[in-house]
Amino acid sequence: MSNRTASIKRATGETRISCELNLDGTGATSVATGIGFLDHMLHALAKHARFDLVIECEGDLYVDDHHTAEDCAIALGQALDEALRDRTGIERFASAYAPLDEALGRAVVDLVSRPHATVELPLVHQKVGDMSCEMIPHVFESIALNGRFTLHVDLIRGRNDHHRIEACFKALALALRHAVRATGDDAAPSTKGVM
């Protein structure tokens, strides 16, 4: 199971994005989306998943953060999909909890090629830093749908929105780290025989 890497270029009338991903990395990251809080979350995701990740984005932030956040998540999801290849020889299922002080997040993933996302993340404030809180669930959903995997993210508890969001990103990171792990088996981890 070698060369689990991907390089995605995405250019629209709203954003220009370059994304490079290595599933078998060390957590080395370089993320520059133009949205500081999104950079922080994607850095945490890559670091704790032990993925090497480079994302560079030029977006229409003079409008708002929607297109940039959405398109960066789309590119990351597409990179995950490409890097997973045919998805044989991986653990496939994983779940993880991650605390951050008073906050506790949970993520459950199934890397089968059936995209679905359920995100239960009740946030209190309109923004954290320079990012709209309404975009946070959409980022999770866009990663999963474009990565073609099933994702459930739940906030178990927490008071501080920064902590709540970061705990959920770290939980996703830990779940992905285990789900992509090579099993040494070349078979598809599915009763259907294909992923």
Coordinates of N, CA, C and O in Angstrom, one line a residue:
M1 N 0.9 -1.2 0.0 CA 0.0 0.0 0.0 C 0.9 1.2 0.0 O 1.2 1.8 1.0
S2 N 1.3 1.6 -1.2 CA 2.3 2.7 -1.3 C 1.6 3.9 -2.1 O 0.6 3.7 -2.7
N3 N 2.3 5.0 -1.9 CA 1.9 6.2 -2.7 C 0.4 6.6 -2.5 O -0.3 6.8 -3.4
R4 N 0.0 6.7 -1.2 CA -1.4 7.1 -0.9 C -1.4 8.6 -0.8 O -1.5 9.2 0.2
T5 N -1.2 9.2 -2.0 CA -1.1 10.7 -2.1 C -2.1 11.2 -3.1 O -2.6 10.4 -3.9
A6 N -2.3 12.5 -3.0 CA -3.2 13.1 -4.0 C -2.9 14.6 -4.2 O -2.4 15.2 -3.2
S7 N -3.1 15.1 -5.4 CA -2.9 16.5 -5.6 C -4.2 17.0 -6.4 O -4.5 16.5 -7.4
I8 N -4.8 18.0 -5.8 CA -6.1 18.5 -6.3 C -5.9 20.0 -6.7 O -5.4 20.7 -5.8
K9 N -6.4 20.4 -7.8 CA -6.4 21.8 -8.2 C -7.9 22.1 -8.4 O -8.6 21.3 -9.2
R10 N -8.4 23.1 -7.9 CA -9.8 23.5 -8.0 C -9.8 25.0 -8.3 O -9.4 25.8 -7.5
A11 N -10.4 25.3 -9.5 CA -10.6 26.8 -9.8 C -12.0 27.0 -10.3 O -12.5 26.4 -11.2
T12 N -12.6 28.0 -9.6 CA -14.0 28.4 -10.0 C -13.9 30.0 -10.1 O -12.9 30.6 -9.9
G13 N -15.1 30.5 -10.3 CA -15.2 32.0 -10.4 C -15.1 32.6 -9.0 O -15.1 33.8 -8.8
E14 N -15.0 31.7 -7.9 CA -15.0 32.2 -6.6 C -13.7 31.9 -5.8 O -13.4 32.6 -4.9
T15 N -13.1 30.8 -6.2 CA -11.9 30.4 -5.5 C -10.9 29.7 -6.5 O -11.2 29.2 -7.5
R16 N -9.6 29.8 -6.0 CA -8.5 29.0 -6.7 C -7.8 28.3 -5.6 O -7.2 28.9 -4.7
I17 N -7.8 26.9 -5.7 CA -7.3 26.1 -4.6 C -6.3 25.1 -5.1 O -6.5 24.4 -6.1
S18 N -5.2 24.9 -4.3 CA -4.3 23.8 -4.5 C -4.2 23.0 -3.2 O -4.1 23.6 -2.2
C19 N -4.4 21.7 -3.4 CA -4.4 20.8 -2.2 C -3.6 19.6 -2.4 O -3.8 18.9 -3.4
E20 N -2.6 19.3 -1.6 CA -1.8 18.1 -1.6 C -1.9 17.3 -0.3 O -1.8 17.9 0.8
L21 N -2.1 16.0 -0.4 CA -2.4 15.2 0.7 C -1.6 13.9 0.7 O -1.5 13.3 -0.4
N22 N -1.0 13.5 1.8 CA -0.3 12.2 1.9 C -0.9 11.6 3.2 O -0.7 12.1 4.3
L23 N -1.6 10.4 3.0 CA -2.2 9.7 4.1 C -1.1 9.1 5.0 O -1.5 8.8 6.1
D24 N 0.1 8.8 4.5 CA 1.1 8.2 5.3 C 2.2 9.1 5.7 O 3.4 8.8 5.6
G25 N 1.8 10.3 6.1 CA 2.7 11.3 6.5 C 3.0 11.4 8.0 O 2.9 10.4 8.7
T26 N 3.4 12.5 8.4 CA 3.8 12.7 9.8 C 3.0 13.8 10.5 O 3.2 14.1 11.7
G27 N 2.1 14.4 9.8 CA 1.3 15.5 10.3 C 1.9 16.9 9.9 O 1.4 17.9 10.4
A28 N 2.8 16.9 9.0 CA 3.3 18.2 8.5 C 2.3 18.9 7.7 O 1.6 18.3 6.8
T29 N 2.1 20.2 8.0 CA 1.0 21.0 7.3 C 1.5 22.3 6.9 O 2.4 22.9 7.6
S30 N 0.9 22.8 5.9 CA 1.0 24.2 5.5 C -0.3 24.6 4.9 O -0.7 24.2 3.8
V31 N -1.1 25.3 5.7 CA -2.5 25.7 5.3 C -2.6 27.2 5.3 O -2.4 27.8 6.3
A32 N -3.1 27.7 4.1 CA -3.3 29.1 4.0 C -4.6 29.3 3.2 O -4.5 29.4 2.0
T33 N -5.7 29.4 3.9 CA -7.0 29.6 3.2 C -7.5 31.0 3.2 O -8.4 31.3 2.5
G34 N -6.8 31.9 4.0 CA -7.3 33.2 4.2 C -8.3 33.4 5.3 O -8.7 34.5 5.7
I35 N -8.7 32.2 5.9 CA -9.6 32.2 7.1 C -8.8 31.6 8.2 O -8.6 30.4 8.3
G36 N -8.4 32.4 9.2 CA -7.5 32.0 10.2 C -8.0 30.8 11.0 O -7.3 29.8 11.3
F37 N -9.3 30.8 11.4 CA -9.9 29.7 12.2 C -10.0 28.4 11.4 O -9.7 27.4 11.9
L38 N -10.3 28.5 10.1 CA -10.3 27.4 9.2 C -8.9 26.8 9.1 O -8.7 25.6 9.2
D39 N -7.9 27.6 8.9 CA -6.5 27.2 8.9 C -6.2 26.4 10.2 O -5.6 25.3 10.1
H40 N -6.6 26.9 11.3 CA -6.3 26.3 12.6 C -7.0 24.9 12.7 O -6.4 23.9 13.1
M41 N -8.2 24.8 12.2 CA -8.9 23.5 12.3 C -8.3 22.5 11.3 O -8.2 21.3 11.6
L42 N -8.0 22.9 10.1 CA -7.4 22.0 9.1 C -6.0 21.5 9.5 O -5.6 20.4 9.3
H43 N -5.3 22.4 10.2 CA -4.0 22.1 10.8 C -4.1 21.0 11.8 O -3.4 20.0 11.9
A44 N -5.1 21.2 12.7 CA -5.4 20.2 13.8 C -5.8 18.9 13.2 O -5.4 17.8 13.6
L45 N -6.6 18.9 12.2 CA -7.1 17.7 11.5 C -5.9 16.9 10.9 O -5.8 15.7 11.2
A46 N -5.1 17.6 10.2 CA -3.9 16.9 9.6 C -2.9 16.4 10.6 O -2.4 15.3 10.5
K47 N -2.7 17.3 11.6 CA -1.7 16.9 12.6 C -2.1 15.6 13.4 O -1.2 14.7 13.5
H48 N -3.3 15.6 13.8 CA -3.7 14.4 14.6 C -4.1 13.2 13.8 O -4.1 12.1 14.3
A49 N -4.4 13.4 12.5 CA -4.6 12.3 11.6 C -3.2 11.7 11.1 O -3.2 10.7 10.5
R50 N -2.2 12.5 11.3 CA -0.8 12.2 10.8 C -0.8 12.2 9.3 O -0.1 11.4 8.7
F51 N -1.6 13.1 8.7 CA -1.6 13.3 7.3 C -0.6 14.5 7.0 O -0.7 15.5 7.7
D52 N 0.1 14.4 5.9 CA 0.8 15.6 5.4 C -0.2 16.4 4.5 O -0.8 15.8 3.6
L53 N -0.4 17.7 4.8 CA -1.4 18.4 4.1 C -0.9 19.8 3.7 O -0.3 20.5 4.5
V54 N -1.0 20.2 2.4 CA -0.8 21.5 2.0 C -2.0 22.0 1.3 O -2.6 21.4 0.4
I55 N -2.6 23.1 1.7 CA -3.7 23.8 1.1 C -3.4 25.3 0.9 O -3.0 25.9 1.9
E56 N -3.5 25.7 -0.3 CA -3.4 27.2 -0.6 C -4.7 27.6 -1.3 O -5.1 26.9 -2.3
C57 N -5.3 28.7 -0.8 CA -6.5 29.2 -1.4 C -6.5 30.7 -1.6 O -6.1 31.4 -0.7
E58 N -7.0 31.1 -2.7 CA -7.3 32.5 -3.0 C -8.8 32.5 -3.2 O -9.3 32.0 -4.2
G59 N -9.6 33.1 -2.3 CA -11.0 33.1 -2.4 C -11.6 34.5 -2.3 O -10.9 35.5 -2.0
D60 N -12.9 34.6 -2.6 CA -13.6 35.9 -2.6 C -14.1 36.2 -1.2 O -15.3 36.4 -1.0
L61 N -13.1 36.4 -0.3 CA -13.4 36.7 1.1 C -14.0 38.1 1.2 O -14.6 38.4 2.3
Y62 N -14.0 38.9 0.2 CA -14.7 40.2 0.2 C -16.2 40.0 0.2 O -17.0 40.9 0.6
V63 N -16.6 38.8 -0.2 CA -18.1 38.5 -0.2 C -18.4 38.0 1.2 O -19.2 38.6 1.9
D64 N -17.8 36.9 1.6 CA -17.9 36.3 2.9 C -17.0 35.1 2.9 O -16.2 34.9 2.0
D65 N -17.1 34.2 3.9 CA -16.3 33.1 4.1 C -16.8 31.8 3.4 O -16.2 30.8 3.4
H66 N -18.1 31.9 2.9 CA -18.7 30.7 2.4 C -18.0 29.9 1.3 O -17.7 28.7 1.5
H67 N -17.7 30.6 0.2 CA -17.1 29.9 -0.9 C -15.7 29.3 -0.6 O -15.4 28.2 -1.0
T68 N -14.9 30.1 0.2 CA -13.6 29.6 0.5 C -13.7 28.4 1.4 O -13.0 27.4 1.2
A69 N -14.5 28.5 2.5 CA -14.6 27.3 3.4 C -15.1 26.1 2.7 O -14.6 25.0 2.8
E70 N -16.2 26.3 1.9 CA -16.8 25.2 1.2 C -15.8 24.5 0.2 O -15.7 23.3 0.2
D71 N -15.2 25.4 -0.6 CA -14.3 24.8 -1.6 C -13.1 24.2 -1.1 O -12.6 23.2 -1.7
C72 N -12.5 24.7 0.0 CA -11.4 24.1 0.6 C -11.8 22.7 1.2 O -11.0 21.7 1.0
A73 N -13.0 22.6 1.7 CA -13.5 21.3 2.2 C -13.7 20.3 1.1 O -13.4 19.1 1.2
I74 N -14.3 20.8 0.0 CA -14.5 20.0 -1.2 C -13.1 19.5 -1.7 O -13.0 18.3 -2.0
A75 N -12.1 20.3 -1.8 CA -10.8 19.9 -2.3 C -10.2 18.9 -1.4 O -9.6 17.9 -1.9
L76 N -10.3 19.1 -0.1 CA -9.8 18.1 0.9 C -10.5 16.8 0.7 O -9.8 15.7 0.8
G77 N -11.8 16.8 0.6 CA -12.5 15.6 0.4 C -12.1 14.8 -0.8 O -11.9 13.6 -0.8
Q78 N -12.0 15.6 -1.9 CA -11.6 15.0 -3.2 C -10.2 14.4 -3.1 O -9.9 13.3 -3.6
A79 N -9.3 15.0 -2.3 CA -7.9 14.5 -2.1 C -8.0 13.2 -1.3 O -7.3 12.3 -1.6
L80 N -8.8 13.2 -0.3 CA -9.0 11.9 0.5 C -9.5 10.8 -0.4 O -8.9 9.7 -0.4
D81 N -10.5 11.1 -1.2 CA -11.0 10.1 -2.1 C -9.9 9.6 -3.1 O -9.8 8.3 -3.3
E82 N -9.2 10.5 -3.7 CA -8.1 10.1 -4.6 C -7.0 9.3 -3.9 O -6.5 8.3 -4.4
A83 N -6.6 9.7 -2.7 CA -5.5 9.1 -2.0 C -5.9 7.7 -1.5 O -5.0 6.8 -1.4
L84 N -7.2 7.4 -1.3 CA -7.6 6.1 -0.8 C -7.7 5.1 -1.9 O -7.8 3.9 -1.6
R85 N -7.5 5.5 -3.2 CA -7.5 4.6 -4.3 C -8.7 3.7 -4.3 O -9.8 4.2 -4.3
D86 N -8.6 2.4 -4.4 CA -9.7 1.5 -4.4 C -10.2 1.1 -3.0 O -11.1 0.3 -2.9
R87 N -9.5 1.6 -2.0 CA -9.9 1.4 -0.6 C -9.7 0.0 -0.1 O -10.3 -0.4 0.9
T88 N -9.0 -0.8 -0.8 CA -8.7 -2.2 -0.3 C -7.6 -2.1 0.7 O -6.8 -1.2 0.7
G89 N -7.6 -3.0 1.6 CA -6.5 -3.1 2.6 C -6.5 -2.1 3.7 O -5.4 -1.8 4.2
I90 N -7.6 -1.5 4.0 CA -7.7 -0.5 5.0 C -8.6 -1.0 6.1 O -9.5 -1.9 5.9
E91 N -8.5 -0.4 7.3 CA -9.4 -0.7 8.4 C -10.9 -0.4 8.1 O -11.8 -1.2 8.5
R92 N -11.2 0.6 7.4 CA -12.5 1.1 6.9 C -13.3 1.8 8.0 O -13.7 2.9 7.9
F93 N -13.6 1.1 9.1 CA -14.4 1.7 10.2 C -13.5 2.2 11.3 O -12.5 1.6 11.6
A94 N -13.9 3.3 11.9 CA -13.3 3.8 13.1 C -14.1 4.8 13.8 O -15.0 5.5 13.2
S95 N -13.9 4.9 15.1 CA -14.6 6.0 15.9 C -13.6 6.5 16.9 O -12.6 5.9 17.2
A96 N -13.8 7.8 17.3 CA -12.9 8.4 18.2 C -13.6 9.5 19.0 O -14.5 10.1 18.4
Y97 N -13.1 9.7 20.2 CA -13.5 10.8 21.0 C -12.3 11.7 21.2 O -11.2 11.2 21.3
A98 N -12.5 13.0 21.3 CA -11.4 13.9 21.6 C -12.0 15.0 22.5 O -13.0 15.6 22.3
P99 N -11.3 15.2 23.7 CA -11.6 16.2 24.6 C -10.8 17.5 24.3 O -9.7 17.4 23.7
L100 N -11.3 18.6 24.6 CA -10.6 19.9 24.7 C -11.1 20.6 25.9 O -12.2 21.2 25.8
D101 N -10.4 20.5 27.0 CA -10.9 21.1 28.2 C -12.3 20.6 28.5 O -12.5 19.4 28.7
E102 N -13.3 21.5 28.6 CA -14.7 21.1 29.0 C -15.5 20.5 27.8 O -16.5 19.9 28.0
A103 N -14.9 20.5 26.6 CA -15.6 20.0 25.4 C -15.2 18.6 25.1 O -14.1 18.2 25.3
L104 N -16.2 17.9 24.6 CA -15.9 16.5 24.1 C -16.6 16.2 22.8 O -17.8 16.4 22.7
G105 N -15.9 15.8 21.8 CA -16.4 15.6 20.5 C -16.3 14.1 20.1 O -15.3 13.4 20.6
R106 N -17.2 13.6 19.3 CA -17.1 12.2 18.8 C -17.3 12.2 17.3 O -18.1 12.9 16.7
A107 N -16.5 11.4 16.6 CA -16.6 11.2 15.2 C -16.6 9.7 14.9 O -15.8 8.9 15.5
V108 N -17.4 9.3 14.0 CA -17.5 7.9 13.6 C -17.5 7.9 12.0 O -18.2 8.6 11.4
V109 N -16.6 7.1 11.5 CA -16.4 7.1 10.0 C -16.5 5.6 9.5 O -16.1 4.7 10.1
D110 N -17.0 5.6 8.2 CA -17.0 4.3 7.5 C -16.5 4.8 6.1 O -17.2 5.5 5.4
L111 N -15.3 4.3 5.7 CA -14.7 4.8 4.4 C -15.2 4.0 3.2 O -14.6 4.0 2.2
V112 N -16.3 3.4 3.3 CA -17.0 2.8 2.1 C -17.4 3.9 1.2 O -17.5 5.1 1.6
S113 N -17.6 3.6 0.0 CA -17.8 4.7 -1.0 C -19.3 5.1 -1.1 O -19.9 5.2 -2.1
R114 N -19.9 5.3 0.1 CA -21.3 5.8 0.2 C -21.3 7.1 1.0 O -21.2 7.1 2.2
P115 N -21.3 8.2 0.3 CA -21.2 9.5 1.0 C -22.4 9.8 1.8 O -23.6 9.8 1.3
H116 N -22.2 10.2 3.1 CA -23.3 10.6 4.0 C -22.6 11.4 5.1 O -21.5 11.0 5.6
A117 N -23.3 12.4 5.6 CA -22.8 13.1 6.8 C -24.0 13.5 7.7 O -25.0 14.1 7.2
T118 N -23.9 13.2 8.9 CA -24.8 13.7 10.0 C -23.9 14.4 11.0 O -23.0 13.8 11.6
V119 N -24.1 15.7 11.1 CA -23.3 16.6 12.0 C -24.2 17.2 13.0 O -25.1 18.0 12.7
E120 N -24.1 16.9 14.3 CA -24.8 17.5 15.4 C -23.9 18.3 16.2 O -23.2 17.8 17.1
L121 N -23.8 19.6 15.9 CA -22.9 20.5 16.5 C -23.5 21.8 16.9 O -23.4 22.8 16.1
P122 N -24.3 21.8 17.9 CA -25.0 23.1 18.3 C -24.1 24.1 18.8 O -23.4 24.0 19.8
L123 N -23.9 25.2 18.0 CA -23.0 26.3 18.4 C -23.8 27.5 18.8 O -25.0 27.7 18.4
V124 N -23.2 28.3 19.7 CA -23.9 29.4 20.3 C -23.7 30.7 19.5 O -24.6 31.5 19.3
H125 N -22.5 31.0 19.1 CA -22.1 32.3 18.6 C -22.2 32.3 17.0 O -22.3 31.2 16.4
Q126 N -22.3 33.5 16.5 CA -22.4 33.6 15.0 C -21.1 33.3 14.3 O -21.0 32.8 13.2
K127 N -20.0 33.7 15.0 CA -18.6 33.5 14.4 C -17.7 33.0 15.5 O -17.8 33.3 16.7
V128 N -16.6 32.3 15.1 CA -15.4 32.1 15.9 C -14.3 32.6 15.1 O -14.0 32.2 14.0
G129 N -13.6 33.6 15.7 CA -12.6 34.3 14.9 C -13.2 34.9 13.7 O -14.2 35.7 13.8
D130 N -12.7 34.6 12.5 CA -13.2 35.2 11.3 C -14.0 34.2 10.4 O -14.2 34.3 9.2
M131 N -14.5 33.2 11.1 CA -15.3 32.1 10.4 C -16.7 32.0 11.0 O -16.9 32.0 12.2
S132 N -17.7 32.0 10.1 CA -19.1 31.8 10.5 C -19.3 30.4 11.0 O -19.0 29.4 10.4
C133 N -20.0 30.4 12.2 CA -20.3 29.1 12.8 C -21.2 28.2 12.0 O -21.1 27.0 12.0
E134 N -22.1 28.9 11.1 CA -22.9 28.1 10.3 C -22.2 27.3 9.2 O -22.7 26.3 8.7
M135 N -20.9 27.7 9.0 CA -20.1 27.0 8.0 C -19.4 25.7 8.5 O -19.0 24.9 7.8
I136 N -19.3 25.6 9.8 CA -18.6 24.5 10.4 C -19.2 23.1 10.1 O -18.6 22.3 9.5
P137 N -20.5 22.9 10.3 CA -21.1 21.7 9.9 C -21.0 21.5 8.4 O -20.8 20.3 7.9
H138 N -21.1 22.5 7.6 CA -21.0 22.4 6.1 C -19.6 22.0 5.7 O -19.5 21.2 4.7
V139 N -18.6 22.4 6.4 CA -17.2 21.9 6.1 C -17.1 20.4 6.4 O -16.6 19.7 5.5
F140 N -17.6 19.9 7.5 CA -17.6 18.5 7.8 C -18.4 17.7 6.7 O -17.9 16.7 6.2
E141 N -19.5 18.2 6.3 CA -20.4 17.6 5.3 C -19.7 17.6 4.0 O -19.6 16.5 3.3
S142 N -19.0 18.7 3.6 CA -18.4 18.7 2.3 C -17.2 17.8 2.2 O -16.9 17.2 1.2
I143 N -16.4 17.7 3.3 CA -15.3 16.7 3.3 C -15.8 15.3 3.1 O -15.3 14.6 2.3
A144 N -16.9 14.9 3.8 CA -17.4 13.6 3.8 C -18.0 13.3 2.4 O -17.7 12.2 1.8
L145 N -18.8 14.2 1.9 CA -19.5 13.9 0.6 C -18.5 13.8 -0.5 O -18.7 13.0 -1.4
N146 N -17.5 14.7 -0.5 CA -16.6 14.7 -1.6 C -15.5 13.6 -1.4 O -14.8 13.2 -2.4
G147 N -15.3 13.2 -0.2 CA -14.4 12.1 0.1 C -15.1 10.7 0.0 O -14.4 9.7 0.1
R148 N -16.4 10.8 -0.3 CA -17.2 9.6 -0.5 C -17.0 8.6 0.7 O -16.7 7.4 0.5
F149 N -17.3 9.1 1.9 CA -17.4 8.3 3.1 C -18.5 8.7 4.0 O -19.1 9.8 3.8
T150 N -18.9 7.8 4.9 CA -19.9 8.1 5.9 C -19.3 8.7 7.1 O -18.3 8.2 7.6
L151 N -19.9 9.8 7.6 CA -19.4 10.5 8.7 C -20.5 10.9 9.7 O -21.5 11.4 9.2
H152 N -20.3 10.6 10.9 CA -21.2 11.1 12.0 C -20.3 11.9 13.0 O -19.3 11.4 13.5
V153 N -20.7 13.1 13.2 CA -20.0 14.0 14.2 C -21.0 14.5 15.2 O -22.0 15.0 14.8
D154 N -20.6 14.3 16.5 CA -21.5 14.7 17.6 C -20.7 15.5 18.6 O -19.6 15.1 19.0
L155 N -21.3 16.6 19.1 CA -20.7 17.2 20.2 C -21.4 16.6 21.4 O -22.6 16.6 21.6
I156 N -20.6 16.0 22.3 CA -21.1 15.4 23.5 C -21.4 16.4 24.6 O -22.4 16.4 25.2
R157 N -20.4 17.3 24.8 CA -20.6 18.4 25.7 C -19.7 19.5 25.5 O -18.7 19.4 24.7
G158 N -19.9 20.7 26.1 CA -18.9 21.8 25.9 C -19.7 23.1 26.1 O -20.9 23.2 25.8
R159 N -18.9 24.1 26.4 CA -19.5 25.5 26.6 C -18.9 26.5 25.6 O -19.6 27.3 25.1
N160 N -17.6 26.4 25.4 CA -16.9 27.3 24.5 C -16.9 26.8 23.1 O -16.5 25.7 22.8
D161 N -17.4 27.7 22.2 CA -17.6 27.2 20.8 C -16.2 26.9 20.1 O -16.2 25.9 19.3
H162 N -15.2 27.6 20.4 CA -13.9 27.2 19.9 C -13.5 25.8 20.3 O -13.1 25.0 19.5
H163 N -13.7 25.5 21.6 CA -13.3 24.2 22.1 C -14.3 23.1 21.5 O -13.8 22.1 21.2
R164 N -15.5 23.5 21.4 CA -16.5 22.5 20.8 C -16.1 22.1 19.4 O -16.1 20.9 19.1
I165 N -15.8 23.1 18.6 CA -15.5 22.8 17.2 C -14.1 22.1 17.1 O -14.0 21.1 16.4
E166 N -13.1 22.5 17.9 CA -11.8 21.9 17.8 C -11.9 20.5 18.3 O -11.2 19.6 17.7
A167 N -12.6 20.2 19.3 CA -12.8 18.8 19.8 C -13.3 17.9 18.7 O -12.9 16.8 18.5
C168 N -14.3 18.4 17.9 CA -14.9 17.6 16.9 C -13.9 17.4 15.7 O -13.9 16.3 15.1
F169 N -13.2 18.4 15.3 CA -12.1 18.2 14.3 C -11.1 17.2 14.7 O -10.6 16.4 13.9
K170 N -10.7 17.3 16.0 CA -9.7 16.3 16.5 C -10.2 14.9 16.5 O -9.5 14.0 16.2
A171 N -11.5 14.8 16.9 CA -12.1 13.5 16.9 C -12.1 12.9 15.5 O -11.8 11.7 15.2
L172 N -12.5 13.7 14.5 CA -12.5 13.3 13.1 C -11.1 12.9 12.7 O -10.9 11.9 12.0
A173 N -10.1 13.6 13.1 CA -8.7 13.3 12.8 C -8.3 12.0 13.3 O -7.7 11.1 12.6
L174 N -8.6 11.7 14.5 CA -8.3 10.4 15.1 C -9.0 9.2 14.5 O -8.4 8.2 14.2
A175 N -10.3 9.5 14.1 CA -11.1 8.4 13.5 C -10.5 8.1 12.1 O -10.3 7.0 11.7
L176 N -10.1 9.2 11.3 CA -9.6 9.0 10.0 C -8.2 8.3 10.1 O -7.9 7.4 9.3
R177 N -7.4 8.7 11.1 CA -6.1 8.0 11.3 C -6.2 6.5 11.4 O -5.4 5.8 10.8
H178 N -7.2 6.1 12.1 CA -7.4 4.6 12.3 C -8.1 4.0 11.1 O -7.7 2.9 10.8
A179 N -9.0 4.7 10.5 CA -9.8 4.1 9.4 C -8.9 3.8 8.2 O -9.1 2.9 7.4
V180 N -7.9 4.7 7.9 CA -7.1 4.6 6.7 C -5.9 3.6 6.9 O -5.2 3.3 6.0
R181 N -5.8 3.2 8.2 CA -4.6 2.3 8.5 C -4.6 1.0 7.6 O -5.6 0.4 7.4
A182 N -3.4 0.7 7.1 CA -3.3 -0.5 6.3 C -3.4 -1.7 7.2 O -2.8 -1.8 8.3
T183 N -4.1 -2.7 6.7 CA -4.3 -4.0 7.4 C -3.3 -5.1 7.0 O -3.2 -6.1 7.6
G184 N -2.7 -4.9 5.8 CA -1.8 -5.9 5.3 C -2.6 -6.9 4.4 O -2.0 -7.9 3.9
D185 N -3.9 -6.7 4.3 CA -4.8 -7.6 3.5 C -5.1 -6.9 2.2 O -5.5 -5.7 2.3
D186 N -5.0 -7.5 1.1 CA -5.4 -6.9 -0.2 C -6.9 -6.9 -0.5 O -7.3 -6.3 -1.5
A187 N -7.6 -7.6 0.3 CA -9.1 -7.7 0.0 C -9.8 -6.4 0.4 O -9.4 -5.7 1.3
A188 N -10.9 -6.2 -0.2 CA -11.8 -5.1 0.1 C -12.5 -5.5 1.5 O -13.0 -6.6 1.6
P189 N -12.5 -4.6 2.4 CA -13.1 -4.8 3.7 C -14.6 -4.7 3.7 O -15.2 -3.8 4.3
S190 N -15.2 -5.6 2.9 CA -16.7 -5.5 2.6 C -17.2 -6.9 2.3 O -16.6 -7.7 1.6
T191 N -18.4 -7.2 2.8 CA -19.0 -8.5 2.4 C -19.4 -8.5 0.9 O -19.6 -9.6 0.4
K192 N -19.5 -7.3 0.3 CA -19.8 -7.3 -1.1 C -18.6 -7.6 -2.0 O -18.7 -7.8 -3.2
G193 N -17.4 -7.5 -1.4 CA -16.2 -7.7 -2.1 C -15.6 -6.5 -2.8 O -14.6 -6.6 -3.4
V194 N -16.4 -5.4 -2.8 CA -15.9 -4.2 -3.4 C -16.3 -3.0 -2.5 O -17.3 -3.1 -1.7
M195 N -15.6 -1.9 -2.6 CA -15.9 -0.8 -1.8 C -16.6 0.3 -2.6 O -17.0 1.3 -2.1

